[in-house]
PDB file of C-alpha atoms in Angstrom:
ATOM      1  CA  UNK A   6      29.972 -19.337  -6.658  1.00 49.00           C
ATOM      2  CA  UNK A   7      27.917 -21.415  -4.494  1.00 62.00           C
ATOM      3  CA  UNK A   8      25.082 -23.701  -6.487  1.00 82.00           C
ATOM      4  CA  UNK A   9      22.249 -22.462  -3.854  1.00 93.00           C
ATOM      5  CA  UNK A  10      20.138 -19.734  -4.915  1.00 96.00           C
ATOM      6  CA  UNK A  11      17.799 -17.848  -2.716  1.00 97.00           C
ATOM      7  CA  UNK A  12      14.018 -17.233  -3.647  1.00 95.00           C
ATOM      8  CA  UNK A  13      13.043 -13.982  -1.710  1.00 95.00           C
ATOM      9  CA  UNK A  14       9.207 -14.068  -2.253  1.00 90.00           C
ATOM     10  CA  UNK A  15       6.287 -11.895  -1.735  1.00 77.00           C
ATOM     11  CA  UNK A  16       3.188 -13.790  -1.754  1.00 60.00           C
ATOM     12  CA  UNK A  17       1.206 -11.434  -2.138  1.00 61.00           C
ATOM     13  CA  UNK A  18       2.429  -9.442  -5.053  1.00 55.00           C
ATOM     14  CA  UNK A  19       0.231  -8.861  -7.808  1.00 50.00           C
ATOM     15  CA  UNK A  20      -2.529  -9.689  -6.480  1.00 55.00           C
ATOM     16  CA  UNK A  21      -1.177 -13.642  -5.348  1.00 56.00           C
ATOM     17  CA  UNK A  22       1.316 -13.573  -8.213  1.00 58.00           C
ATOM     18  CA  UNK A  23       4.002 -13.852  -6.483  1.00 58.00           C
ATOM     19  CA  UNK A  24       3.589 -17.143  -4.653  1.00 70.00           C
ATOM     20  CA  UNK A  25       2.490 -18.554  -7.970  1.00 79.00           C
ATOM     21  CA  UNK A  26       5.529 -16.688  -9.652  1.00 79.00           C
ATOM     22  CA  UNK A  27       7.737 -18.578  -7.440  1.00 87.00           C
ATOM     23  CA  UNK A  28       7.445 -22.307  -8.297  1.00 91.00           C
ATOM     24  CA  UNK A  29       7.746 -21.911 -12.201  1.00 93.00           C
ATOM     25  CA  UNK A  30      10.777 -19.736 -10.944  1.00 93.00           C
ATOM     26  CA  UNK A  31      11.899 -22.442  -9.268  1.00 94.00           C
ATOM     27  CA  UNK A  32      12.214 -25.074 -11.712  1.00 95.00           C
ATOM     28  CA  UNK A  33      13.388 -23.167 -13.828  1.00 95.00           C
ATOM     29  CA  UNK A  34      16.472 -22.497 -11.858  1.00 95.00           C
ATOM     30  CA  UNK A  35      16.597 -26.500 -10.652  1.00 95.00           C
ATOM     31  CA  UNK A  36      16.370 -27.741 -14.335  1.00 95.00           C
ATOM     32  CA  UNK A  37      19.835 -25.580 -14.915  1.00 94.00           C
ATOM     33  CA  UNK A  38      21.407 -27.462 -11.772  1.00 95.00           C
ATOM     34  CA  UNK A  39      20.989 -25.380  -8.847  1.00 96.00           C
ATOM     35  CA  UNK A  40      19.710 -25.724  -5.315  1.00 96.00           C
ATOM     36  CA  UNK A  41      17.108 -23.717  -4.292  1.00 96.00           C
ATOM     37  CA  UNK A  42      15.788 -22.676  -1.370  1.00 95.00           C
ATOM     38  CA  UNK A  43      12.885 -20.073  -0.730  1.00 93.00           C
ATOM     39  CA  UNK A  44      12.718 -17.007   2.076  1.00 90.00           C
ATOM     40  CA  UNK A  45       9.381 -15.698   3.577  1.00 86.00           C
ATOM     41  CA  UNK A  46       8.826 -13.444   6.620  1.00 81.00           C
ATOM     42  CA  UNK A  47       6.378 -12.632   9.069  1.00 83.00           C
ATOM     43  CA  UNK A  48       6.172  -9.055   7.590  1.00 86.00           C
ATOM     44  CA  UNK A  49       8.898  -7.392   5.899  1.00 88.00           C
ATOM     45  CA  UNK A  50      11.371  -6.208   8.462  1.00 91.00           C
ATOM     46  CA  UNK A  51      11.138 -10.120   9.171  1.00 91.00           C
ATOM     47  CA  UNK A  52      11.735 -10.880   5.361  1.00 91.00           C
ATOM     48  CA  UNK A  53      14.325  -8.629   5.047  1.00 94.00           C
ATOM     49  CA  UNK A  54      16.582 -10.013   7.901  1.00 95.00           C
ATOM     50  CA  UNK A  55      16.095 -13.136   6.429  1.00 95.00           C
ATOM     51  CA  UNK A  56      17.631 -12.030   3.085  1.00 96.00           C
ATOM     52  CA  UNK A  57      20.756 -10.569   4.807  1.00 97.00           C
ATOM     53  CA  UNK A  58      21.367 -13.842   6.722  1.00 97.00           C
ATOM     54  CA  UNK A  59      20.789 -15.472   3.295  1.00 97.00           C
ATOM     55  CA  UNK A  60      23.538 -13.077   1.890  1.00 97.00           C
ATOM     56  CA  UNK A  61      25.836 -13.093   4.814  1.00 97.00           C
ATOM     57  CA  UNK A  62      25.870 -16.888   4.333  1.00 96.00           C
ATOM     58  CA  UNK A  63      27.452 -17.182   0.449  1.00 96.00           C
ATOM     59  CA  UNK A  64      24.065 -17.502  -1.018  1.00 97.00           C
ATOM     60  CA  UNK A  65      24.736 -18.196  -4.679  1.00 96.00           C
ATOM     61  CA  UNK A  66      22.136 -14.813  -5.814  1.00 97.00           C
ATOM     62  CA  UNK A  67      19.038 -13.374  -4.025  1.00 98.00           C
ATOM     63  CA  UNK A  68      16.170 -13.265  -6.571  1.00 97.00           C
ATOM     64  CA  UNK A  69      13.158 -11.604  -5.763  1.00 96.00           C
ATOM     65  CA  UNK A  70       9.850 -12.965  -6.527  1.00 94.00           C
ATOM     66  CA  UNK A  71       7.141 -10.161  -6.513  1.00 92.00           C
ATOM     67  CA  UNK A  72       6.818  -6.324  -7.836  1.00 91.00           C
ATOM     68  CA  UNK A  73       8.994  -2.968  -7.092  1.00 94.00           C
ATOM     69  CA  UNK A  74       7.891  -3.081  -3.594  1.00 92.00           C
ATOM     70  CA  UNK A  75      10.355  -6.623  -3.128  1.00 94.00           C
ATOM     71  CA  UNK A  76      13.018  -5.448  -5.276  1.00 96.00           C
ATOM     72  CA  UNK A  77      13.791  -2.930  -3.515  1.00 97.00           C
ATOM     73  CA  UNK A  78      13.594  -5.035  -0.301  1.00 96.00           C
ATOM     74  CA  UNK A  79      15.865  -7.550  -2.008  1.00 97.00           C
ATOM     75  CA  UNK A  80      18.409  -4.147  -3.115  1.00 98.00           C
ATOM     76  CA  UNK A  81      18.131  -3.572   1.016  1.00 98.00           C
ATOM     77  CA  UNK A  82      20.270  -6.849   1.569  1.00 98.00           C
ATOM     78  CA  UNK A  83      22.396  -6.816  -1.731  1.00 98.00           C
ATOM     79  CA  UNK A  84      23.488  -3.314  -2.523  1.00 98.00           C
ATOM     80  CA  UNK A  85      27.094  -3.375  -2.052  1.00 97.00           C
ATOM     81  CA  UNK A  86      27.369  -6.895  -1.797  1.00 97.00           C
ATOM     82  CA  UNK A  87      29.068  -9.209  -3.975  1.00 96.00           C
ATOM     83  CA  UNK A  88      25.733 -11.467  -3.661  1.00 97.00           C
ATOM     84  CA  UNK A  89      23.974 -10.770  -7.006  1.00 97.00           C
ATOM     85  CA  UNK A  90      20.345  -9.816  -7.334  1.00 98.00           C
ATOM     86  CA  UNK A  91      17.733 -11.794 -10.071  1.00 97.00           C
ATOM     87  CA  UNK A  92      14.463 -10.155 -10.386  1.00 97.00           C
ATOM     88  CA  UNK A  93      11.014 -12.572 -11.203  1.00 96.00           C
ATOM     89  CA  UNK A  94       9.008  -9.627 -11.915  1.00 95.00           C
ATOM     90  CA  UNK A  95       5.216 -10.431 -11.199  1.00 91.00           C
ATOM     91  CA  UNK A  96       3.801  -7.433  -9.230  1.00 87.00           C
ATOM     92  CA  UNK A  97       1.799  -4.056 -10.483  1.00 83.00           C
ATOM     93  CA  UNK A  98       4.379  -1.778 -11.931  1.00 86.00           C
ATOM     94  CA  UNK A  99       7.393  -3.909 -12.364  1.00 94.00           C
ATOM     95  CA  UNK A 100      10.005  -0.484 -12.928  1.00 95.00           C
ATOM     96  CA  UNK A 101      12.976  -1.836 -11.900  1.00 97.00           C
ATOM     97  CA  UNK A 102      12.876  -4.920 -14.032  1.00 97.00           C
ATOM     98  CA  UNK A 103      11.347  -2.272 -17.204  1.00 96.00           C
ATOM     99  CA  UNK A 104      14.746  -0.373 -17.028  1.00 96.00           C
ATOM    100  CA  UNK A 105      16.795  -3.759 -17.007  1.00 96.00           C
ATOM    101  CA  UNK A 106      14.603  -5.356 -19.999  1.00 95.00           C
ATOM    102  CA  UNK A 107      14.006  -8.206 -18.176  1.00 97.00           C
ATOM    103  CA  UNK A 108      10.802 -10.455 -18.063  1.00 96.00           C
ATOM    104  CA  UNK A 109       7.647  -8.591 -17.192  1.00 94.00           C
ATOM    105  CA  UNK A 110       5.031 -11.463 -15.419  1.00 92.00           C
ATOM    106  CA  UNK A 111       7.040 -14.578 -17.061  1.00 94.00           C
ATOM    107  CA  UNK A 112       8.280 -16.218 -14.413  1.00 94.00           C
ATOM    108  CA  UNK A 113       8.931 -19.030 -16.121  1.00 95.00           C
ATOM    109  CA  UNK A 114      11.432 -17.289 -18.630  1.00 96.00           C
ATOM    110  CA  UNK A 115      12.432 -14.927 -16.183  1.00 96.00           C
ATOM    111  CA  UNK A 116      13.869 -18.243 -14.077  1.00 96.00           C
ATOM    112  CA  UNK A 117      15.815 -19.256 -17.223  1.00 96.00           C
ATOM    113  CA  UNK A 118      17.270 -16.080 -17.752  1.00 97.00           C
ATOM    114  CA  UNK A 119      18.414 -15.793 -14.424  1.00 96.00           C
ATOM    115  CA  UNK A 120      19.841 -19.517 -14.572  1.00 96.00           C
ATOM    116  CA  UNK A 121      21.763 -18.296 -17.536  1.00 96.00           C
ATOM    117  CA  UNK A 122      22.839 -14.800 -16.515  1.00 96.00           C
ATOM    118  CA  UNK A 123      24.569 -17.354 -13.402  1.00 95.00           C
ATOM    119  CA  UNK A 124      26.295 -19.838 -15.668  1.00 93.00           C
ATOM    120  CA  UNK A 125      27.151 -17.628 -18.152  1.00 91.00           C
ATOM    121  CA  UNK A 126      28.247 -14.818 -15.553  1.00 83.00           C
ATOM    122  CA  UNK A 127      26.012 -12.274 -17.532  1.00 89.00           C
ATOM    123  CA  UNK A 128      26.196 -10.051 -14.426  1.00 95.00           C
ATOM    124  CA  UNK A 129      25.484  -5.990 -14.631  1.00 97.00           C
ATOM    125  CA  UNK A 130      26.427  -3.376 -12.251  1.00 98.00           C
ATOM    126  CA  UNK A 131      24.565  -0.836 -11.931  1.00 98.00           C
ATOM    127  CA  UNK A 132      23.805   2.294  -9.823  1.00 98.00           C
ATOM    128  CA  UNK A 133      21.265   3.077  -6.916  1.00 98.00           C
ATOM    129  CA  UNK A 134      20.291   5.763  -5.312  1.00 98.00           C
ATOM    130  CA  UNK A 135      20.505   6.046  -1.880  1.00 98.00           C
ATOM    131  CA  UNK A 136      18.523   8.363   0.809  1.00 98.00           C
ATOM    132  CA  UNK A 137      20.587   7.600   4.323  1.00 95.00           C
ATOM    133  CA  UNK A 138      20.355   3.913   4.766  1.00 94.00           C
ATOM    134  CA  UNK A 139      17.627   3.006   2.079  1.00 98.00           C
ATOM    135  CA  UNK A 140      18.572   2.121  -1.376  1.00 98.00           C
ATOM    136  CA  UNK A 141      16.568   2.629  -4.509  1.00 98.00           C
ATOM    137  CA  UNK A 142      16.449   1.341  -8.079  1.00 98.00           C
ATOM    138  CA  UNK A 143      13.802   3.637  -9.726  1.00 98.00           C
ATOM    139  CA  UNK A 144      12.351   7.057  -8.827  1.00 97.00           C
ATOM    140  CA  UNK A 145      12.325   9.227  -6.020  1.00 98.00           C
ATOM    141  CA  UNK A 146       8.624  10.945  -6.304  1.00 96.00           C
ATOM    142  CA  UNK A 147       7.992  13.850  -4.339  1.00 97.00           C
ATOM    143  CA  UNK A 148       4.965  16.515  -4.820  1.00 94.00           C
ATOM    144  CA  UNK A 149       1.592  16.097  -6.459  1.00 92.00           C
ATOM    145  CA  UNK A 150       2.075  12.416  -6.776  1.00 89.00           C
ATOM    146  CA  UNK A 151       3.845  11.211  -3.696  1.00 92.00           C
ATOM    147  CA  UNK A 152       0.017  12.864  -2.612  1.00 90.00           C
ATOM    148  CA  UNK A 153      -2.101  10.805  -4.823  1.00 86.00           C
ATOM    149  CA  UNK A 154       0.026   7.808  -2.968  1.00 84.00           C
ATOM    150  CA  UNK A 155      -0.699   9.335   0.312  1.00 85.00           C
ATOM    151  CA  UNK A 156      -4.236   9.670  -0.327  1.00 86.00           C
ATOM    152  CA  UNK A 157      -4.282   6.573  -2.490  1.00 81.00           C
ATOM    153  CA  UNK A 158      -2.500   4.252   1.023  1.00 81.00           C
ATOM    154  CA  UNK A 159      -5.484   5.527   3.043  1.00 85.00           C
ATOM    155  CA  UNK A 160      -8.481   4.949   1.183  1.00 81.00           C
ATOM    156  CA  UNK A 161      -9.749   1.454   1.866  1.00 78.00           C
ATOM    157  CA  UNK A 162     -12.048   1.328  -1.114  1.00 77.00           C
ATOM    158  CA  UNK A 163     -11.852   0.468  -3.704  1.00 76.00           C
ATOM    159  CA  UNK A 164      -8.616  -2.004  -4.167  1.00 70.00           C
ATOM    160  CA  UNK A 165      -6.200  -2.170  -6.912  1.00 65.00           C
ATOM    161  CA  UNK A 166      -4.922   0.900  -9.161  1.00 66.00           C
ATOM    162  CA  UNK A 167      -8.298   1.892  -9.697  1.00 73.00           C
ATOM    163  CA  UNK A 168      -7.712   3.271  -5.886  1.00 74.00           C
ATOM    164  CA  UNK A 169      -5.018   5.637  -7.356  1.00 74.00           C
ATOM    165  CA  UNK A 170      -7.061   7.036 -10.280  1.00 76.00           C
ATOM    166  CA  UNK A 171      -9.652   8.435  -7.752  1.00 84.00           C
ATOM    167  CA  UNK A 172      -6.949   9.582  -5.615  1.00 81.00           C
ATOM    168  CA  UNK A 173      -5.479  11.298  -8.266  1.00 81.00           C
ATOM    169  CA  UNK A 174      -9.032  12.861  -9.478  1.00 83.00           C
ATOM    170  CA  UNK A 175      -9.500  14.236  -5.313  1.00 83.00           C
ATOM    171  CA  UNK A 176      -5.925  15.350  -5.612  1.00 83.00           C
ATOM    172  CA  UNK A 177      -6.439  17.235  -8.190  1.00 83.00           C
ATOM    173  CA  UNK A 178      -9.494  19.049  -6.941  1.00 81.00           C
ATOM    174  CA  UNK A 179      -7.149  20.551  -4.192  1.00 80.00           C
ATOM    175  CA  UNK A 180      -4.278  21.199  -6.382  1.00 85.00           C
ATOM    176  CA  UNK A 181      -1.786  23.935  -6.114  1.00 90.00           C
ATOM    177  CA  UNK A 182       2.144  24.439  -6.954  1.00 93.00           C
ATOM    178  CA  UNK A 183       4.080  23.606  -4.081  1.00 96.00           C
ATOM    179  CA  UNK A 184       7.137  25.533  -3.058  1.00 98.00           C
ATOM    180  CA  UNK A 185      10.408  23.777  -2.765  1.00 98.00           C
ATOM    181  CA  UNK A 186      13.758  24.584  -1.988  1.00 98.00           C
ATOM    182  CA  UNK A 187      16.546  22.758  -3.906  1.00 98.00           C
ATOM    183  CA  UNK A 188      20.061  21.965  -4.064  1.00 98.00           C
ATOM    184  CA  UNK A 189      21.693  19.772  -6.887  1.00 98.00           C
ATOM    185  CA  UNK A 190      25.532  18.336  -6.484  1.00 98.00           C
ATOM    186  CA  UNK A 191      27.762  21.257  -4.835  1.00 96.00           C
ATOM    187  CA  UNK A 192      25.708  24.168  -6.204  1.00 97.00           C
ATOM    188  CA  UNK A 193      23.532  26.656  -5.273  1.00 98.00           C
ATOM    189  CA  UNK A 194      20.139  26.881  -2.960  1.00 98.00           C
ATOM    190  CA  UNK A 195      17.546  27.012  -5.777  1.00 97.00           C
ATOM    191  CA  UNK A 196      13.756  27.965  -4.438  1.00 98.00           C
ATOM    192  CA  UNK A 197      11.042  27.214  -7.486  1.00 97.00           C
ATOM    193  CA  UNK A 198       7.438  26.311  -7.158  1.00 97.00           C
ATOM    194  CA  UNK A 199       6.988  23.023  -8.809  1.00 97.00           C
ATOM    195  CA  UNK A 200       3.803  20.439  -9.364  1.00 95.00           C
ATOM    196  CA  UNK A 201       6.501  17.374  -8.821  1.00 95.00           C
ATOM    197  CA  UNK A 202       9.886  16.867  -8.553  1.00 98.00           C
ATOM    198  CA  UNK A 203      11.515  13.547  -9.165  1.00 97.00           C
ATOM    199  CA  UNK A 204      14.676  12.028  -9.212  1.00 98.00           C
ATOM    200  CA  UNK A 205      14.974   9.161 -11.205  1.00 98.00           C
ATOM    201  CA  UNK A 206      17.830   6.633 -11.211  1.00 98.00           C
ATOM    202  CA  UNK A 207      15.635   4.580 -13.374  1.00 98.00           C
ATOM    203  CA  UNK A 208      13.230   6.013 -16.363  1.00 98.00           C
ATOM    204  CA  UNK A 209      10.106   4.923 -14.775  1.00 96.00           C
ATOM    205  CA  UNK A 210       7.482   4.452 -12.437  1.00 92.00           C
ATOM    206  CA  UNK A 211       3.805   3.590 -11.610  1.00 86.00           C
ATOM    207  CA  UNK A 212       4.241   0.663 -14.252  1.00 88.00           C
ATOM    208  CA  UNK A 213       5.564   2.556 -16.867  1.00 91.00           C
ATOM    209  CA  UNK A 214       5.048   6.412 -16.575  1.00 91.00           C
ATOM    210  CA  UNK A 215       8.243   7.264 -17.896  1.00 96.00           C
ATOM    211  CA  UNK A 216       8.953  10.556 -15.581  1.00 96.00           C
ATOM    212  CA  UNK A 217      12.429  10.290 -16.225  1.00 98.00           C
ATOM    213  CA  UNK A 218      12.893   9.286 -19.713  1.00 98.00           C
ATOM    214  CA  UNK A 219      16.315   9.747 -20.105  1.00 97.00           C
ATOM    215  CA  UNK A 220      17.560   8.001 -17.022  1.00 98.00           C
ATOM    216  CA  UNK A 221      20.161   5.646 -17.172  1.00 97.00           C
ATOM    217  CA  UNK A 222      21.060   3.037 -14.606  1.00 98.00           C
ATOM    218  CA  UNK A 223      24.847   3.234 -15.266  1.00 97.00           C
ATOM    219  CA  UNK A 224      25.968   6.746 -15.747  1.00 98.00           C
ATOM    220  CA  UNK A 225      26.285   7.658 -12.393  1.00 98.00           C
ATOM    221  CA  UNK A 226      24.074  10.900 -12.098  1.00 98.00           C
ATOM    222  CA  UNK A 227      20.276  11.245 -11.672  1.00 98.00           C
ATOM    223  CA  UNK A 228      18.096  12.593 -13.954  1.00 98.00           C
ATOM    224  CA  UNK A 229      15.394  15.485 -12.054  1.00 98.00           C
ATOM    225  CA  UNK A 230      12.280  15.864 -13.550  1.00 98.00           C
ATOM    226  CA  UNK A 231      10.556  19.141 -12.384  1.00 98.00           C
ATOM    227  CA  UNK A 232       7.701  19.876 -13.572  1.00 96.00           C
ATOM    228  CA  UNK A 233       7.018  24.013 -13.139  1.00 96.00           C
ATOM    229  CA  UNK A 234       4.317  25.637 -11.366  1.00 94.00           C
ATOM    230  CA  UNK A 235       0.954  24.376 -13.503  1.00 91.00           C
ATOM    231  CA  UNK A 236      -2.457  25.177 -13.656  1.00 90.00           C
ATOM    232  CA  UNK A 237      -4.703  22.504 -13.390  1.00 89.00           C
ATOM    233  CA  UNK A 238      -5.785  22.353 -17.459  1.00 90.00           C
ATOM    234  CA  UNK A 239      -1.722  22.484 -18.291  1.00 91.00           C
ATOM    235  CA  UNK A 240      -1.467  19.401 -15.353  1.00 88.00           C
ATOM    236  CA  UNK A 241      -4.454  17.961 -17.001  1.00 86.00           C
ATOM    237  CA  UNK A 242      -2.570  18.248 -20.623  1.00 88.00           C
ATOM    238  CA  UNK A 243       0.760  17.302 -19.224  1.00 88.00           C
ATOM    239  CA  UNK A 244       0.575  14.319 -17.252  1.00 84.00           C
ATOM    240  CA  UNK A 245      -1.082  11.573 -19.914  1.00 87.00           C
ATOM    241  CA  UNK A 246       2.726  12.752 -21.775  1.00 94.00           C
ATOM    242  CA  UNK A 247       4.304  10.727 -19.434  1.00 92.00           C
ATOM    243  CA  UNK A 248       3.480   7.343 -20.832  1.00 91.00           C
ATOM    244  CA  UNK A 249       5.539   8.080 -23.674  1.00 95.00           C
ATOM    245  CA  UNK A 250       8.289  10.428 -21.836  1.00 97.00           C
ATOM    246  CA  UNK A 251       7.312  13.600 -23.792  1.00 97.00           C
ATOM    247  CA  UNK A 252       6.117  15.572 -20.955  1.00 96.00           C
ATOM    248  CA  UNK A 253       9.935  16.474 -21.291  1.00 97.00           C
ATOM    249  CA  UNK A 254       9.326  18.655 -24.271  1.00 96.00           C
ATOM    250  CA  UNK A 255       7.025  20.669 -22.464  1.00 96.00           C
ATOM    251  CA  UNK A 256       8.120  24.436 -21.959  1.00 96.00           C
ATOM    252  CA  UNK A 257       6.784  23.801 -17.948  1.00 96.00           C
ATOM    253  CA  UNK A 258       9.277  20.842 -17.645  1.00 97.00           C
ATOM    254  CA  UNK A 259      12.480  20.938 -16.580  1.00 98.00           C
ATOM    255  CA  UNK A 260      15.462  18.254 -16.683  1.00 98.00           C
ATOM    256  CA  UNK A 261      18.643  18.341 -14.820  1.00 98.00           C
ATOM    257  CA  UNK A 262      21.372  15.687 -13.828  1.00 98.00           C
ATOM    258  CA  UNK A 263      22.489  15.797 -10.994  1.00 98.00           C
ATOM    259  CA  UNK A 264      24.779  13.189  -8.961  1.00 98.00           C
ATOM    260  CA  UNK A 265      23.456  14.284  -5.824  1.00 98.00           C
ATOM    261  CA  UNK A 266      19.898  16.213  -4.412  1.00 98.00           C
ATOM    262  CA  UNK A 267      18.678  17.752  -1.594  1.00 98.00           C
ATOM    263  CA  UNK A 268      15.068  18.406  -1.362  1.00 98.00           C
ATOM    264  CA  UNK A 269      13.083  20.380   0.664  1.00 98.00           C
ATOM    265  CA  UNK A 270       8.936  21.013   1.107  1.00 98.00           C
ATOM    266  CA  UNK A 271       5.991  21.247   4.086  1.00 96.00           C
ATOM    267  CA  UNK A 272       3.918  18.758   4.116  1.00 94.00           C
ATOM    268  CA  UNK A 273       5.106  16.619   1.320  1.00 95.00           C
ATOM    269  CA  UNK A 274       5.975  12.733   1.673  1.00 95.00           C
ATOM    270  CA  UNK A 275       9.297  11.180  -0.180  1.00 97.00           C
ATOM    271  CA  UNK A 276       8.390   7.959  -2.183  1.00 96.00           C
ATOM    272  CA  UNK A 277      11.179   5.736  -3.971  1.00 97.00           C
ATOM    273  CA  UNK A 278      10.852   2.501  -5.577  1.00 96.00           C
ATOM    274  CA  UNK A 279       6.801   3.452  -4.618  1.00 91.00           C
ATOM    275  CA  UNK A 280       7.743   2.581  -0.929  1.00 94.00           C
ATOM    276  CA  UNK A 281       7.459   5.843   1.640  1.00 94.00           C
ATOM    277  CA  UNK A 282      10.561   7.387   2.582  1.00 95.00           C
ATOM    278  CA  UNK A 283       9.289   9.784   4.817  1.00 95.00           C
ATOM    279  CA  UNK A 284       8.605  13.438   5.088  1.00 96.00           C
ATOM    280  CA  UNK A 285      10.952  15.730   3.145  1.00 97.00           C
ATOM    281  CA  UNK A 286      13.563  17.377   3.656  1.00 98.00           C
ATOM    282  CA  UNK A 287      15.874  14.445   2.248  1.00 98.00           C
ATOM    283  CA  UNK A 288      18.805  14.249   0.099  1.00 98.00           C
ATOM    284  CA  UNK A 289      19.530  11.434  -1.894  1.00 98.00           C
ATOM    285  CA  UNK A 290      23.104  10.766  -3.956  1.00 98.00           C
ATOM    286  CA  UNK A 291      23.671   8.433  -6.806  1.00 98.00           C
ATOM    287  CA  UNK A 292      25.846   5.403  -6.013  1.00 98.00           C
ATOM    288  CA  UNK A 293      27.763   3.965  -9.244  1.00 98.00           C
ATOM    289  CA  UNK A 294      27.504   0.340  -9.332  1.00 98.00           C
ATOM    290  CA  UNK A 295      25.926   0.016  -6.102  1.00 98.00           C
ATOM    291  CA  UNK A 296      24.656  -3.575  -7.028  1.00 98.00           C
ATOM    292  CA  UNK A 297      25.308  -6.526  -9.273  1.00 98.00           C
ATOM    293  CA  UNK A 298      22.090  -7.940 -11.328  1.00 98.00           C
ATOM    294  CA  UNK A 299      21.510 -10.445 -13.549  1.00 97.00           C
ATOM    295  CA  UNK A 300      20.702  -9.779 -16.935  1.00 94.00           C
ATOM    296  CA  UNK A 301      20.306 -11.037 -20.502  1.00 84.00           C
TER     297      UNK A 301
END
């Protein structure tokens, strides 16, 4: 393994976290004896190609420096790869690094562990999902939240998650069940009216809502949250559950696993990792061991 290491930053994560992330990062990984050398782009199409020439040319790891929105950036240029992937996790949510148990806004110690996971070879594969070309680490969201992120991405005011609670108070004020059509692995067609479905890889997302509780991100299968056809006051009840993954419990919530989905719904926008996917229909399949990380 080569002794460079790539830095894949976003500067802008958390708020400016991420380009402060990246020098304590940094020295961490120099102080264990390797070369480092950072990647930036224009805007992220730009970023990203930079990655892949980083990982076409025998770049030691790619570790990205920012939140779930440059992980899964990072996964775009690693995912079956050799190249492992180090996570410096300094953004809002932070999912993807949650289900690995890694360092949450230390970049310092998250440096060191990666610097360790490469000497010691303390590498982990584990699975992704994968809609057509894009990868994901986390959750596919689809239904009443992939709307509060619609509505929440076109309000200009105000900034932050605060954005997202008043998106999710508007969305709520114009809720109703929304009726899907689903198919999970090889079997049948299903049609249900559902609040949300969504197909987690990982247990989490939002920065901890933990839709998918029982998730895990080397067993090869999804877990699919659906939660039924609610009123608002059951919604209302539900949904603060999710925190501590007992929404699951709930006699309108139901779990299946699943190692591949297809899902189907007017008007209704795919999210995974919290980056858009696109309208549905789409159909997403697990990938085992889809990408090597480095862990504790």
């Amino acid at each position: 393994m080569t002794s460079e290491i790539t830095l894949f930053v976003n500067p802008t994560a958390g708020r400016g976290r991420g380009a402060h992330a990246a020098q304590p990062a940094a020295s961490a990984l120099r102080d264990a004896g390797f070369s480092v050398r950072t990647v930036l782009g224009t805007d992220a199409d730009d970023a990203l190609r930079r990655a892949k020439e980083a990982v076409a040319g025998g770049t030691g790891a790619l570790i990205a420096v920012g939140g779930d929105g440059m992980a899964n950036l990072a996964l775009q240029a690693v995912a079956g790869t050799r190249t492992p992937l180090g996570v410096i996790a300094v953004g809002t949510g932070n999912d993807f690094a949650r289900a690995l148990d890694l360092p949450i806004r230390s970049p310092e110690a998250a440096g060191r562990l990666a610097a360790e996971a490469l000497k010691g070879g303390t590498i982990r594969e584990v699975d992704l999902g994968r809609v057509g070309g894009k990868w994901f680490g986390t959750v596919l969201a689809s239904g009443f939240d992939s709307r509060v992120n619609d509505r929440g991405n076109r309000m200009r005011w105000p900034s932050g998650r605060f954005k997202y609670d008043l998106a999710m108070v508007a969305e709520l004020a114009a809720f109703k069940p929304i009726p899907y059509r689903i198919r999970l692995d090889d079997g049948p067609v299903q049609d249900v009216d559902a609040t949300l479905i969504a197909v987690g890889n990982g247990s989490s997302y939002g920065g901890g809502m933990r839709i998918c509780p029982g998730a895990e991100l080397d067993d090869g299968l999804f877990d699919v949250t659906v939660v039924g056809d609610c009123t608002r006051a059951t919604l209302l009840k539900v949904f603060p559950r999710v925190y501590k993954g007992s929404h699951v419990d709930h006699p309108k919530v139901t779990v299946h696993r699943a190692a591949k989905i297809s899902i189907e719904a007017a008007g209704i926008t795919g999210y995974a990792d919290g980056e858009p996917l696109g309208p549905l229909p789409l159909s997403a399949e697990c990938v085992p061991g889809a990408v090597r990380v480095l862990t504790a």
